[in-house]
Short mmCIF file of C-alpha atoms and ligand atoms in Angstrom, two decimals:
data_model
loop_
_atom_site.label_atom_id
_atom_site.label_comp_id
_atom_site.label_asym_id
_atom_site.label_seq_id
_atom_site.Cartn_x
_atom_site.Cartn_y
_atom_site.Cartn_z
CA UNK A 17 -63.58 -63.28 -79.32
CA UNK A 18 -62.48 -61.87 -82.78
CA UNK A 19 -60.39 -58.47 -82.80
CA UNK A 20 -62.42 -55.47 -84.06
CA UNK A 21 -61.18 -53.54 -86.89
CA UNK A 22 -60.50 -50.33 -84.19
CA UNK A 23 -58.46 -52.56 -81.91
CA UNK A 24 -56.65 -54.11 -84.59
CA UNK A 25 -55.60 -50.83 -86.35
CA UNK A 26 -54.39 -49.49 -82.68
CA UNK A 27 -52.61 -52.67 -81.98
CA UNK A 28 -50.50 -52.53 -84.92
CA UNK A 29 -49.59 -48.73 -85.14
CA UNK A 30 -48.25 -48.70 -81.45
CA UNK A 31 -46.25 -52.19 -82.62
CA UNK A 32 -44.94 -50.10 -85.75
CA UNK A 33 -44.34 -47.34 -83.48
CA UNK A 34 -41.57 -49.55 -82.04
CA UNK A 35 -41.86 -50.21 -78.07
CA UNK A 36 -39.65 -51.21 -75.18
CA UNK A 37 -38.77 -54.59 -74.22
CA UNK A 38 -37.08 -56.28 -71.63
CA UNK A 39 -35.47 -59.25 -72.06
CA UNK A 40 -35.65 -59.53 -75.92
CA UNK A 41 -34.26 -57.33 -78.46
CA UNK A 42 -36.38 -54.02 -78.11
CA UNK A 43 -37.14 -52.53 -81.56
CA UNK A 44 -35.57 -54.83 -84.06
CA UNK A 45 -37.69 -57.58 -82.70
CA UNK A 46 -40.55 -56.07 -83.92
CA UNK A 47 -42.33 -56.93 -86.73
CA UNK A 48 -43.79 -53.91 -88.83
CA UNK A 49 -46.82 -54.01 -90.44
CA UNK A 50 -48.06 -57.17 -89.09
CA UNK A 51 -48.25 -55.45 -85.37
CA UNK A 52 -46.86 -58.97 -84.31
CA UNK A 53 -43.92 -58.07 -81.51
CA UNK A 54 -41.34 -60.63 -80.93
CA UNK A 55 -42.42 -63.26 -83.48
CA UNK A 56 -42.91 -66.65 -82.26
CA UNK A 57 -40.33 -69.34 -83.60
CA UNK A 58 -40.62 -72.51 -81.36
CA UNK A 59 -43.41 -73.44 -78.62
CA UNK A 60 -44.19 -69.77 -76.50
CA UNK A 61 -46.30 -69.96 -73.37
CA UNK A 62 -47.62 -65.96 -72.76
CA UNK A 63 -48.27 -65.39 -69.32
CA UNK A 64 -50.31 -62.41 -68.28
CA UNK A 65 -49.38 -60.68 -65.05
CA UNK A 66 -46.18 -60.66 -63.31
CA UNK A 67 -47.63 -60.84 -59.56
CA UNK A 68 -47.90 -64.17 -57.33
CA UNK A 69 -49.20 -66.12 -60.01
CA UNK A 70 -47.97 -65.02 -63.23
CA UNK A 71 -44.24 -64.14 -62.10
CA UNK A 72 -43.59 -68.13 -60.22
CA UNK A 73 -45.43 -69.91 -63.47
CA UNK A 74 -42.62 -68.04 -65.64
CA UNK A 75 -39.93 -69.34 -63.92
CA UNK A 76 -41.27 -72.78 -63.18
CA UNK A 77 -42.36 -73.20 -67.48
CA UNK A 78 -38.45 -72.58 -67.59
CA UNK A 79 -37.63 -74.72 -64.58
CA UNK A 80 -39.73 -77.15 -65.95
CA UNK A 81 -38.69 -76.97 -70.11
CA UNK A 82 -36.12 -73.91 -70.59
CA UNK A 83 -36.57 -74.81 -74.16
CA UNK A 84 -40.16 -73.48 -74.03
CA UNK A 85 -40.05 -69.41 -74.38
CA UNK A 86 -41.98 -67.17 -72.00
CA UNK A 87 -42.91 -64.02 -72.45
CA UNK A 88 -44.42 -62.14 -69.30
CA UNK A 89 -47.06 -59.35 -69.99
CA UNK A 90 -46.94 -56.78 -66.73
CA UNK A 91 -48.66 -53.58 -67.00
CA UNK A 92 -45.80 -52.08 -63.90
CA UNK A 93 -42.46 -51.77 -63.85
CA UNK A 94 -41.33 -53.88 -60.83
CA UNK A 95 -43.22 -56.40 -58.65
CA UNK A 96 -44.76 -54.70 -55.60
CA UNK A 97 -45.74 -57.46 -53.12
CA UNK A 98 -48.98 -56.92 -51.08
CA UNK A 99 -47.86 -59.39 -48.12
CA UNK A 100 -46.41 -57.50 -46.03
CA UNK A 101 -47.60 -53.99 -47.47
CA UNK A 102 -50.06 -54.10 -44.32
CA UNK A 103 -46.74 -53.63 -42.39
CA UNK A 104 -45.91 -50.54 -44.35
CA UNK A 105 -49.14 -49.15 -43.16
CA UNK A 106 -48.32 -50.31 -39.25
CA UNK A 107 -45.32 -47.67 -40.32
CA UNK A 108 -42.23 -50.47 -39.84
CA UNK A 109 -41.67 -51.09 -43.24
CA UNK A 110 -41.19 -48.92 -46.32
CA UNK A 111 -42.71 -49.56 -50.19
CA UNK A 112 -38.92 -49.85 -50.98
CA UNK A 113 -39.02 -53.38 -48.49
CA UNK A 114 -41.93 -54.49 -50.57
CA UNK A 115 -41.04 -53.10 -54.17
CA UNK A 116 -39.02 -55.77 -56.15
CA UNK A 117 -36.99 -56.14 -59.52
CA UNK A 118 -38.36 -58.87 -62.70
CA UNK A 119 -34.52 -58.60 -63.60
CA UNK A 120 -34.05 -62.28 -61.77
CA UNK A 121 -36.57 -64.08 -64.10
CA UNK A 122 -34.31 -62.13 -66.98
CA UNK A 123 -30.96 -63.14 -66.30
CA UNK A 124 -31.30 -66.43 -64.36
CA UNK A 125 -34.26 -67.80 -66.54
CA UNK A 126 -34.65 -66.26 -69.69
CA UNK A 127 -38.21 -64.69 -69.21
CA UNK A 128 -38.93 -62.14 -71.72
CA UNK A 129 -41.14 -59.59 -69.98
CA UNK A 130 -42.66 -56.99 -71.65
CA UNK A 131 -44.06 -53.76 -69.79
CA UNK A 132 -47.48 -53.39 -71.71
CA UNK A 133 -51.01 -53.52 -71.21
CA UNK A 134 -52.78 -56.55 -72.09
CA UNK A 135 -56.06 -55.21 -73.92
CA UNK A 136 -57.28 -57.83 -76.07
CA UNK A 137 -57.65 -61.76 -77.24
CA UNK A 138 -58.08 -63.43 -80.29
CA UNK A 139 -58.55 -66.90 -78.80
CA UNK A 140 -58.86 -68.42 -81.94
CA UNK A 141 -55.77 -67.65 -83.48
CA UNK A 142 -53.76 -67.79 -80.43
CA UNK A 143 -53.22 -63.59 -80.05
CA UNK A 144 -52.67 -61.32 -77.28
CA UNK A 145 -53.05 -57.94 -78.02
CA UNK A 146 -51.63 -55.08 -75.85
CA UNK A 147 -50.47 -51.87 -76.02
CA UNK A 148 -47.03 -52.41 -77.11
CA UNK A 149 -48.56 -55.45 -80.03
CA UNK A 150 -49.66 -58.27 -80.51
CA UNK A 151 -48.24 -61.17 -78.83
CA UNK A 152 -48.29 -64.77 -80.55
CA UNK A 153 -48.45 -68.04 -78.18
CA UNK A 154 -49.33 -71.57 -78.28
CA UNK A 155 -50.55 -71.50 -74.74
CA UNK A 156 -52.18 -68.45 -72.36
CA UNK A 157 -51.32 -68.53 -68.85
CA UNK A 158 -53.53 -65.51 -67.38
CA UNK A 159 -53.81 -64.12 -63.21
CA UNK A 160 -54.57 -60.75 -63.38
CA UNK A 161 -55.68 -59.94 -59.92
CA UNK A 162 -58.69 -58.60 -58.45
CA UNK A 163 -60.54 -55.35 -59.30
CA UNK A 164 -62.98 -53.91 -56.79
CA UNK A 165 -66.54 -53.20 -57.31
CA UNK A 166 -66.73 -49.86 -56.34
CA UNK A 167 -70.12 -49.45 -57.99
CA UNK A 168 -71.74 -51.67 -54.66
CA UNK A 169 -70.56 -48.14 -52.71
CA UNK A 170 -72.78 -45.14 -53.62
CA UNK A 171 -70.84 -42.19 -53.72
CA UNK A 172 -67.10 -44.58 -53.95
CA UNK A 173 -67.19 -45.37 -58.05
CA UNK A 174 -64.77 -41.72 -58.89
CA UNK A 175 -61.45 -40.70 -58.72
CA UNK A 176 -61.99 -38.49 -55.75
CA UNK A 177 -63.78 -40.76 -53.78
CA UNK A 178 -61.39 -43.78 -54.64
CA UNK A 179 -58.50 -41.26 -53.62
CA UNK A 180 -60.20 -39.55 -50.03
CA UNK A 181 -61.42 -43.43 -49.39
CA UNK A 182 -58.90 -45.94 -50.38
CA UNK A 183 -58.96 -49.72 -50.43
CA UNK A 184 -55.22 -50.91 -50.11
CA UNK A 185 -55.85 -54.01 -51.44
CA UNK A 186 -53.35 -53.78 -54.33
CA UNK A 187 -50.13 -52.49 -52.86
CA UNK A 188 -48.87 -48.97 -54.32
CA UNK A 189 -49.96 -45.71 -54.31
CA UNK A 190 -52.60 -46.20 -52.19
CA UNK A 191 -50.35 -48.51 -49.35
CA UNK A 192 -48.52 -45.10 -49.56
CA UNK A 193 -51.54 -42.66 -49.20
CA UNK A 194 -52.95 -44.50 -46.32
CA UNK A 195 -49.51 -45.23 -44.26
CA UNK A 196 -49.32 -41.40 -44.71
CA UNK A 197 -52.75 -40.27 -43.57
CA UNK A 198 -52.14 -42.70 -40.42
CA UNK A 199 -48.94 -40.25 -39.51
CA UNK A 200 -50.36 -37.28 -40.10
CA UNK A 201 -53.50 -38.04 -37.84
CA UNK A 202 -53.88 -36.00 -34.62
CA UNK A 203 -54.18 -38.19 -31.72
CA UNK A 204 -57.65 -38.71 -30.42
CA UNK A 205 -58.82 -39.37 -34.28
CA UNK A 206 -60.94 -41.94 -35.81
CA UNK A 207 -59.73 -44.42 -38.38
CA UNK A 208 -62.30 -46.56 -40.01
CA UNK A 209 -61.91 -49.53 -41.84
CA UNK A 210 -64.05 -51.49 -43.90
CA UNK A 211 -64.20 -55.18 -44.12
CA UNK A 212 -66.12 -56.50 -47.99
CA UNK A 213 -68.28 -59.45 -48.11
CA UNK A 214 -66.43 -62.72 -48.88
CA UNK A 215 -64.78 -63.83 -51.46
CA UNK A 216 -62.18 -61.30 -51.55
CA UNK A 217 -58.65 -61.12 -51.58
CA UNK A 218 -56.77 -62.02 -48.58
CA UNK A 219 -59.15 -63.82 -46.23
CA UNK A 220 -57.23 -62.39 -43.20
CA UNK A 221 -55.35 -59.08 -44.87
CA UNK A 222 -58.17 -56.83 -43.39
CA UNK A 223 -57.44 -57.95 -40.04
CA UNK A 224 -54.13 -58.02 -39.92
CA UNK A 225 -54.02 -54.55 -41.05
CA UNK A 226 -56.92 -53.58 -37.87
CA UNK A 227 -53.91 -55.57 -35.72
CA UNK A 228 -51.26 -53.15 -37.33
CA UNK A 229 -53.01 -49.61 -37.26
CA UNK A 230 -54.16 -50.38 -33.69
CA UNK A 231 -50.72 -51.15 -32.86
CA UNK A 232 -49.56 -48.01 -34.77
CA UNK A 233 -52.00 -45.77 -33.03
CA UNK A 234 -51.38 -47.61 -29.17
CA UNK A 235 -47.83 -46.08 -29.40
CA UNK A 236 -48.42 -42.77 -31.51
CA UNK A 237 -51.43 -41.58 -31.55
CA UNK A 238 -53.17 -41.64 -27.68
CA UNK A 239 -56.74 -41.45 -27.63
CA UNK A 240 -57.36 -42.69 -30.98
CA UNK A 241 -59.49 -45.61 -32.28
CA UNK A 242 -60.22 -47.99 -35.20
CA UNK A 243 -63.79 -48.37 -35.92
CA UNK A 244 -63.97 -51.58 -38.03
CA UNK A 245 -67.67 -52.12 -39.83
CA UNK A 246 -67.71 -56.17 -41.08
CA UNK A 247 -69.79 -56.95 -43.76
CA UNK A 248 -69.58 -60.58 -42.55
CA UNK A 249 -70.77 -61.62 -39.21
CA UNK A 250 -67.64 -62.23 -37.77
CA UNK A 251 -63.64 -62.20 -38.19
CA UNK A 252 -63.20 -64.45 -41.55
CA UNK A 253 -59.85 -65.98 -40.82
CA UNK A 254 -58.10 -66.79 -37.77
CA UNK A 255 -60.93 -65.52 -35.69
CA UNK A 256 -60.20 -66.38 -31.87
CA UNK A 257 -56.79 -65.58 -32.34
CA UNK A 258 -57.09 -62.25 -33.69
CA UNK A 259 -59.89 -61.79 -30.87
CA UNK A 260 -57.79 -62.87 -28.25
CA UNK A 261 -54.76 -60.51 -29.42
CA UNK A 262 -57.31 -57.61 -29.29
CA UNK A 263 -58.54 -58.01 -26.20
CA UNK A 264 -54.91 -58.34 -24.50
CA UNK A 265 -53.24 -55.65 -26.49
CA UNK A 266 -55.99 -53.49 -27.80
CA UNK A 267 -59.07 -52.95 -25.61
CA UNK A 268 -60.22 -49.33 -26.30
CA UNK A 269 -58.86 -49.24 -29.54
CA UNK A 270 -60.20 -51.47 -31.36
CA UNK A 271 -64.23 -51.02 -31.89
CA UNK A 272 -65.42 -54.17 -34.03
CA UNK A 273 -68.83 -53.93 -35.36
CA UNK A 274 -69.81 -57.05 -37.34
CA UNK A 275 -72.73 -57.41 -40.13
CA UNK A 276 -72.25 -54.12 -41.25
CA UNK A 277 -72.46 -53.36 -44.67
CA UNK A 278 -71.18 -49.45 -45.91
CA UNK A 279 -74.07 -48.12 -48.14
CA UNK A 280 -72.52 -45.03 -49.29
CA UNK A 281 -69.68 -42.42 -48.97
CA UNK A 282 -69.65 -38.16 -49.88
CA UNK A 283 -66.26 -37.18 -50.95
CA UNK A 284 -66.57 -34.10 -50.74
CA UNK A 285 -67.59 -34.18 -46.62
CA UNK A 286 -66.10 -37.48 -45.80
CA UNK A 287 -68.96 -38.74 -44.83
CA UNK A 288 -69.71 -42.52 -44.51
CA UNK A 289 -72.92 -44.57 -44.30
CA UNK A 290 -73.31 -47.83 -43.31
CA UNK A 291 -76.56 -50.10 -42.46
CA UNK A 292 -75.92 -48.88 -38.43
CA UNK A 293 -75.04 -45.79 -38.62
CA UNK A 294 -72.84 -42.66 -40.10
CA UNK A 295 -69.18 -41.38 -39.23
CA UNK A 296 -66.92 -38.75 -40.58
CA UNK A 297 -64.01 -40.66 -39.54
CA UNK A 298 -59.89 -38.89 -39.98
CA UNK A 299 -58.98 -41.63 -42.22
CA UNK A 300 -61.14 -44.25 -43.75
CA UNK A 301 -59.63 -47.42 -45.56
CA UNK A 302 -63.00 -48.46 -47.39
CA UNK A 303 -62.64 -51.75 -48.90
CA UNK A 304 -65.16 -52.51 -51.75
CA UNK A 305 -66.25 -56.16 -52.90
CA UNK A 306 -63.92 -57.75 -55.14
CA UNK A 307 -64.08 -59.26 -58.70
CA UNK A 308 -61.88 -60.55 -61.17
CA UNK A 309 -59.57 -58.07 -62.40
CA UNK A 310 -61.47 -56.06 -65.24
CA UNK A 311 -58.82 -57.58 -67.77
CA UNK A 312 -60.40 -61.08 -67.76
CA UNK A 313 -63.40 -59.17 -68.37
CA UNK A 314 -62.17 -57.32 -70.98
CA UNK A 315 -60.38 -60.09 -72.67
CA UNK A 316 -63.71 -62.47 -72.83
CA UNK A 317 -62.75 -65.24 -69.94
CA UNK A 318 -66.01 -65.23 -68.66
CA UNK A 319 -67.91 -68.29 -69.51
CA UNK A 320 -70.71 -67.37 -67.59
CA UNK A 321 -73.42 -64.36 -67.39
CA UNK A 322 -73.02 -62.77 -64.39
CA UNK A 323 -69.97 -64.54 -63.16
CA UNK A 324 -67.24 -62.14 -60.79
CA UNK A 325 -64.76 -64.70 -61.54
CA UNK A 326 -63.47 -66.91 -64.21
CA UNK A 327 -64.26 -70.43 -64.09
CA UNK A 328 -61.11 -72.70 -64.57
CA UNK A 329 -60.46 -76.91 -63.86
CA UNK A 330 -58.58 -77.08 -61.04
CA UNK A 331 -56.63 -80.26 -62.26
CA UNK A 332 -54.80 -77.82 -64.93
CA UNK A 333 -56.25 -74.64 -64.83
CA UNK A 334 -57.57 -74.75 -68.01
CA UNK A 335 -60.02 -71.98 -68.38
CA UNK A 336 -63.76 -73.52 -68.96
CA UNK A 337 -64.12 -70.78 -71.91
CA UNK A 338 -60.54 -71.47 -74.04
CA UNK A 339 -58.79 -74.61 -74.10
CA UNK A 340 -55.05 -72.72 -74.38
CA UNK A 341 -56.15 -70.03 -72.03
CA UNK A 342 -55.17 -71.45 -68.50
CA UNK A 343 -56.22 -68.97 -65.41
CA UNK A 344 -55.03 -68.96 -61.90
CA UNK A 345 -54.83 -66.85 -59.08
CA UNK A 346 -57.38 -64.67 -57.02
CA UNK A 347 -58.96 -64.29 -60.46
CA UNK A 348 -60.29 -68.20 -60.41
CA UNK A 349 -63.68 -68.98 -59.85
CA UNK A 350 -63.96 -70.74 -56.04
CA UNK A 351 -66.84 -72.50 -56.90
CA UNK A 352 -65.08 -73.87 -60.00
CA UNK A 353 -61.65 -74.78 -58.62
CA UNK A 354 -62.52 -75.61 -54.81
CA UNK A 355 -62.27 -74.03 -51.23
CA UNK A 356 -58.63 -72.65 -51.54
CA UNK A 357 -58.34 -69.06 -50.30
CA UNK A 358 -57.26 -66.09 -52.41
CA UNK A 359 -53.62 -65.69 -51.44
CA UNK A 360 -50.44 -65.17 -52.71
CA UNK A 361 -49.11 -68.91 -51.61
CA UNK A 362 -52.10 -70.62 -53.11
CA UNK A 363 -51.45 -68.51 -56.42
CA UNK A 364 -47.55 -69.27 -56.03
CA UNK A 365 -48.49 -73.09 -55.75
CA UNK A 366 -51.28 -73.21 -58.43
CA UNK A 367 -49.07 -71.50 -60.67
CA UNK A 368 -46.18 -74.53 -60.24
CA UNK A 369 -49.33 -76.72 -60.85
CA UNK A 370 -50.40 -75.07 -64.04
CA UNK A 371 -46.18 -74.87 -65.05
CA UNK A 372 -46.09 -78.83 -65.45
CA UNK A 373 -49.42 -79.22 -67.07
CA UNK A 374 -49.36 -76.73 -69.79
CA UNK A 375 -45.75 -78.00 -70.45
CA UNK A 376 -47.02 -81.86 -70.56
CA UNK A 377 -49.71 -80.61 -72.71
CA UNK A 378 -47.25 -78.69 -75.04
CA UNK A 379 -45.55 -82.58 -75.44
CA UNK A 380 -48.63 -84.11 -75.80
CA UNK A 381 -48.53 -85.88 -72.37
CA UNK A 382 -51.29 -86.19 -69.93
CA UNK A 383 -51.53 -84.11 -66.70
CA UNK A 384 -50.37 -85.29 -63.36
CA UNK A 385 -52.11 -85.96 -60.07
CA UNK A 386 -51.20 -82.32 -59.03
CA UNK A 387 -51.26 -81.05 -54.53
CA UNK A 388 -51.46 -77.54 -53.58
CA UNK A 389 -50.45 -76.02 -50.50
CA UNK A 390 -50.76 -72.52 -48.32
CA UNK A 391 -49.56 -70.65 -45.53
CA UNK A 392 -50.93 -67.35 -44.20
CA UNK A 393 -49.04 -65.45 -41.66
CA UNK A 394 -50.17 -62.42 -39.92
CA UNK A 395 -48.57 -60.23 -37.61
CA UNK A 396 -50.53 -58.61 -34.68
CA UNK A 397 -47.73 -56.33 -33.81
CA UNK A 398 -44.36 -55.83 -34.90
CA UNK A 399 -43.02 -58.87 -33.53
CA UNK A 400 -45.56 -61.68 -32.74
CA UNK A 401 -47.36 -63.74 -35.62
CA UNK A 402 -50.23 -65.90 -36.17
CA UNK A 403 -50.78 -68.42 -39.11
CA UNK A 404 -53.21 -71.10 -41.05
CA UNK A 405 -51.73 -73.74 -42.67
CA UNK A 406 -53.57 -76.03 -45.29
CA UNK A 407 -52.32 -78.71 -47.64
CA UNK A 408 -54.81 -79.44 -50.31
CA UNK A 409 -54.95 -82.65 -53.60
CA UNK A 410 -57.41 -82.53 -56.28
CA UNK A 411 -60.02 -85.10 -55.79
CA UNK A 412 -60.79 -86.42 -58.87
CA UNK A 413 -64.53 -87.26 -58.16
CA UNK A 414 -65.68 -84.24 -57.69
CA UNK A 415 -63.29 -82.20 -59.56
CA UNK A 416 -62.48 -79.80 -57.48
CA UNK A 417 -59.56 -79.01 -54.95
CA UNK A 418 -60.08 -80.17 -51.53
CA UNK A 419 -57.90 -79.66 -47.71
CA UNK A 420 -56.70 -82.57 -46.50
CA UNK A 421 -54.81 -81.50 -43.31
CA UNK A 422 -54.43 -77.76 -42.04
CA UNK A 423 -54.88 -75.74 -38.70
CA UNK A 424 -54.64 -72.79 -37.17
CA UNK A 425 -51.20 -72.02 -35.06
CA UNK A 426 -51.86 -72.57 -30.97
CA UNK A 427 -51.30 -69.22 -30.15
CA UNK A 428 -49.59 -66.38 -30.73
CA UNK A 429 -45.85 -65.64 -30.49
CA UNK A 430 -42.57 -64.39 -31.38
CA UNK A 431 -41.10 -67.38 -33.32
CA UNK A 432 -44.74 -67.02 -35.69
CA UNK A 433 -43.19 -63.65 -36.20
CA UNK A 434 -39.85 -64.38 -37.40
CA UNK A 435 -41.75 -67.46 -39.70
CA UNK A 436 -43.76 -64.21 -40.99
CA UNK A 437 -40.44 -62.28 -41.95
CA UNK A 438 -38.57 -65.45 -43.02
CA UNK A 439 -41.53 -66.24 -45.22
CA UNK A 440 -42.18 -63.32 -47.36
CA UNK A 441 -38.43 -63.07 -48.02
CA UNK A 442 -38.07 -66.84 -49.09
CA UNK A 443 -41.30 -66.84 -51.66
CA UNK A 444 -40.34 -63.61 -52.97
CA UNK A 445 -37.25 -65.70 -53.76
CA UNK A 446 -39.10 -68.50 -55.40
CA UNK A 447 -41.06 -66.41 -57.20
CA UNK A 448 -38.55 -63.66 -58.72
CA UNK A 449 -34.66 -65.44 -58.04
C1 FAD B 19 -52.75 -56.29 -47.62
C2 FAD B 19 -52.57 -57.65 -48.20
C3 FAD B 19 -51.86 -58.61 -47.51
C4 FAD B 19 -51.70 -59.88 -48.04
N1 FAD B 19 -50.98 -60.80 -47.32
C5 FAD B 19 -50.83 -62.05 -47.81
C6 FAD B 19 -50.04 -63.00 -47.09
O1 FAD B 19 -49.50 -62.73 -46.03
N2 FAD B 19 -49.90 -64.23 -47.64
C7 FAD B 19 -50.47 -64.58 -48.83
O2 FAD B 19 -50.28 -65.72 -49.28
N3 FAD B 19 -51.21 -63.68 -49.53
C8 FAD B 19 -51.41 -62.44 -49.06
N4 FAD B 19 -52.14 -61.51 -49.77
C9 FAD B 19 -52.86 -61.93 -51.00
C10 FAD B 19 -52.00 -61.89 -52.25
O3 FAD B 19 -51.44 -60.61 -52.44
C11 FAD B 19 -52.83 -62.24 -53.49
O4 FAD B 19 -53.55 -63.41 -53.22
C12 FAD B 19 -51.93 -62.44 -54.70
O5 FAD B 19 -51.36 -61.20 -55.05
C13 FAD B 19 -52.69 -63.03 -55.87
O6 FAD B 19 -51.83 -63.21 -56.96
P1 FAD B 19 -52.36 -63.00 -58.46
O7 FAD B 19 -51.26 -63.43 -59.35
O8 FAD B 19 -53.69 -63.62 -58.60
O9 FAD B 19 -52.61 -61.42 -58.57
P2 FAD B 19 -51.55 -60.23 -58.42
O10 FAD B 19 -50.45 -60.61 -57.52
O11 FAD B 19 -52.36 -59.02 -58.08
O12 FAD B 19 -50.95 -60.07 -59.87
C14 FAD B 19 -51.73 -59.59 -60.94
C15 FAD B 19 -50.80 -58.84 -61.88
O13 FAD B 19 -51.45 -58.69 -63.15
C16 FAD B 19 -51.14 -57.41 -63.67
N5 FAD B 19 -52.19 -57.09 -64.64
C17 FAD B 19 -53.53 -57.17 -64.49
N6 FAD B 19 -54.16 -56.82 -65.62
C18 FAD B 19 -53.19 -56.54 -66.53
C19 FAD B 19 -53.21 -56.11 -67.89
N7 FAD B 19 -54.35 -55.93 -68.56
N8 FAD B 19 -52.04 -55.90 -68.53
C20 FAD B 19 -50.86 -56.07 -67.88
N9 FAD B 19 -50.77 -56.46 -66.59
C21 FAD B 19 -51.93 -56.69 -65.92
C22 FAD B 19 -51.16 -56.52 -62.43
O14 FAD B 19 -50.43 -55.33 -62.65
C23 FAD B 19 -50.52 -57.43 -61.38
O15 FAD B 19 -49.12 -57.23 -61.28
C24 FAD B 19 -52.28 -60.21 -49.29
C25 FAD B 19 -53.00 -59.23 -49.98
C26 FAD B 19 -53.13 -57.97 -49.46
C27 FAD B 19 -53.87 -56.93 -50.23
#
């Protein structure tokens, strides 16, 4: 994609205009006139987006070659971790639990990060272009995320609908919002939630969080339900086990309806429509389908028409569309890379995949035999968790990423609950420390 003259002239007045940098040395590093920040002197791997993904590939490039510079493009100012925001809206943890500081990768790795917003590519000559300049590199590591598709909703794709109706599904603001409407219900209301079609983030986030607000409302709220409308035709992960928590725990409370798609919401009523039926529920956590985060869009990584996500080889993560643009995370393509889920393990493990093989490739060497693994916990009340396990290799033959061994855990317990707690603190570890 070549830069347009507009984009190019913005680029390099908001460079000239001097900018704020962590980890490098703010406005002296940048280079007037040529809107180039933080000009490249030996072999630079950019990485785009500090979350699962981007934040553990910084630190493993250094792990793996701390002579190779990386420079981390994140749009916020400190890592807010989505596992575990679910239990900020059961009301037992706070956003300050979840809410994290880059300053590890800093001090202990030498990750530059720069707070900007990435806007642009020149894949050719090897530029990034965001709001705070342009960015040189030899190599592109991108995960961006997911956006949703609000335009599938009628009624959901503006900022008052978004705001009355909110997803959750990137913890912030709206983690906050709903965690607050949940308090503030009387007792005897209606929550609904709203489970999108697969493949979205989190296979079995949605029903963790129906676990959590049922568990919320059993002890606050008496006489209040969650309404849960599927789009699938049944639970997507962990099924029996979530079942079999409801029914002890939660009879009453819980009203699943599967195979139920919502057609369209009114902001200004509250109204929701779906395929059987409509409700004007207290609270409504509507989640939309999900897509690639707009910025791969944006940035030209699709190397298909009509694609949601962007199509990468799962042996290196080498984007189908660029050779030095390497893509991982939700943001990757499942029918491209293979049946791994979109969570923040598998992006924490394809992320120490794509670490060795865009260094090897930076030295000319060839890529290894690479393994992936994941891990998702999910607590059905405060204390007692559930999990699937997989461990995964890339088969050659068919390119792709394949499970080798996995299950589900035998039941449901305290132990599983403490591995829950245990293992958000230790990745957020290996990730940021
Ligand atoms: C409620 C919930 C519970 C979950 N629980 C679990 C769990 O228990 N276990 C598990 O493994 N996974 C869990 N997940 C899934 C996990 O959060 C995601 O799979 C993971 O975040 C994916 O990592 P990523 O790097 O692809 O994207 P993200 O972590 O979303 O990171 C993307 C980053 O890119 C930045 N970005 C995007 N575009 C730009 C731009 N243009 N410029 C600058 N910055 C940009 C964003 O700000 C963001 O920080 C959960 C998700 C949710 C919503």
């Amino acid at each position: 994609m070549s830069i347009s003259r507009r984009n190019f002239v913005k680029y390099t007045t908001a460079a000239a205009a001097g900018t704020a940098i962590f980890g490098c040395s703010h406005n002296d590093s940048v280079s007037k006139g040529s809107g180039v920040i933080m000009p490249k002197s030996g072999k630079r791997i950019v990485i785009l987006g500090g979350g699962w993904g981007g934040a553990t590939a910084a630190k493993y490039i250094k792990l793996e070659d701390p002579s190779v510079e990386v420079v981390m493009v994140e749009r916020q100012e400190k890592f807010i971790s989505c596992p575990v925001s679910n239990w900020v809206i059961g009301g037992f943890r706070t956003m300050k639990d979840i809410t994290k500081s880059y300053d590890g990768l800093v001090k202990n790795y030498g990750v530059k990060v720069v707070h900007a917003e990435a806007k642009d590519l020149d894949a050719v000559n090897k530029k990034l272009m965001t709001t705070k300049g342009v960015l040189e590199y030899d190599l592109l590591l991108v995960s961006p995320g997911i956006s949703y598709k609000y335009e599938t909703i009628e009624g959901l794709n503006n900022p008052a609908a978004i705001e009355m109706f909110p997803a959750a599904m990137k913890a912030g603001h709206e983690t906050v919002l709903l965690a607050e409407r949940l308090k503030a219900m009387e007792p005897g209301g209606v929550v609904l939630l709203s489970v999108p079609p697969t493949p979205y983030r989190c296979p079995p986030g949605p029903y963790e969080r129906i676990s959590l607000i049922a568990n919320f409302i059993k002890k606050y709220k008496p006489g209040s339900k969650i309404i849960v409308f599927d789009s699938n035709d049944g639970i997507v992960s962990k099924g029996p086990l979530f079942k079999a928590a409801w029914e002890d725990y939660y009879q009453g409370i819980i009203e699943y309806v599967p195979d139920n798609f919502i057609k369209s919401v009114d902001a200004s009523t509250g109204r929701v429509v779906s395929e059987q039926g409509d409700i004007v529920p207290e609270v409504a956590n509507i989640i939309p389908a999900m897509k690639a985060n707009q910025t791969a869009f944006n940035l030209g990584l699709m190397s298909n028409e009509g694609d949601d996500w962007v199509r990468a080889y799962p042996k290196t993560f080498e984007s189908y569309k660029y050779d030095s643009v390497h893509v991982i995370g939700d943001a990757t393509h499942n029918g491209a890379v293979g049946g791994v889920p979109k969570s923040g393990y598998v992006a924490n493990s394809m992320a120490k995949v794509a670490a060795v093989q865009m260094v090897r490739k930076l030295k000319g060497l060839d890529p290894v035999e690479p393994t992936y693994v994941n891990t998702c916990y999910s607590l059905i009340n405060e204390t007692e968790g559930i999990f699937v396990s997989a461990v995964y290799r890339y088969d050659e033959k068919i390119d792709r990423i394949m499970s080798v061994s996995g299950g589900v855990s035998p039941t449901r317990n305290a132990l599983f609950g403490k591995h829950a707690r245990d293992w958000a603190t230790s990745i957020w570890s290996d990730m940021l420390l």
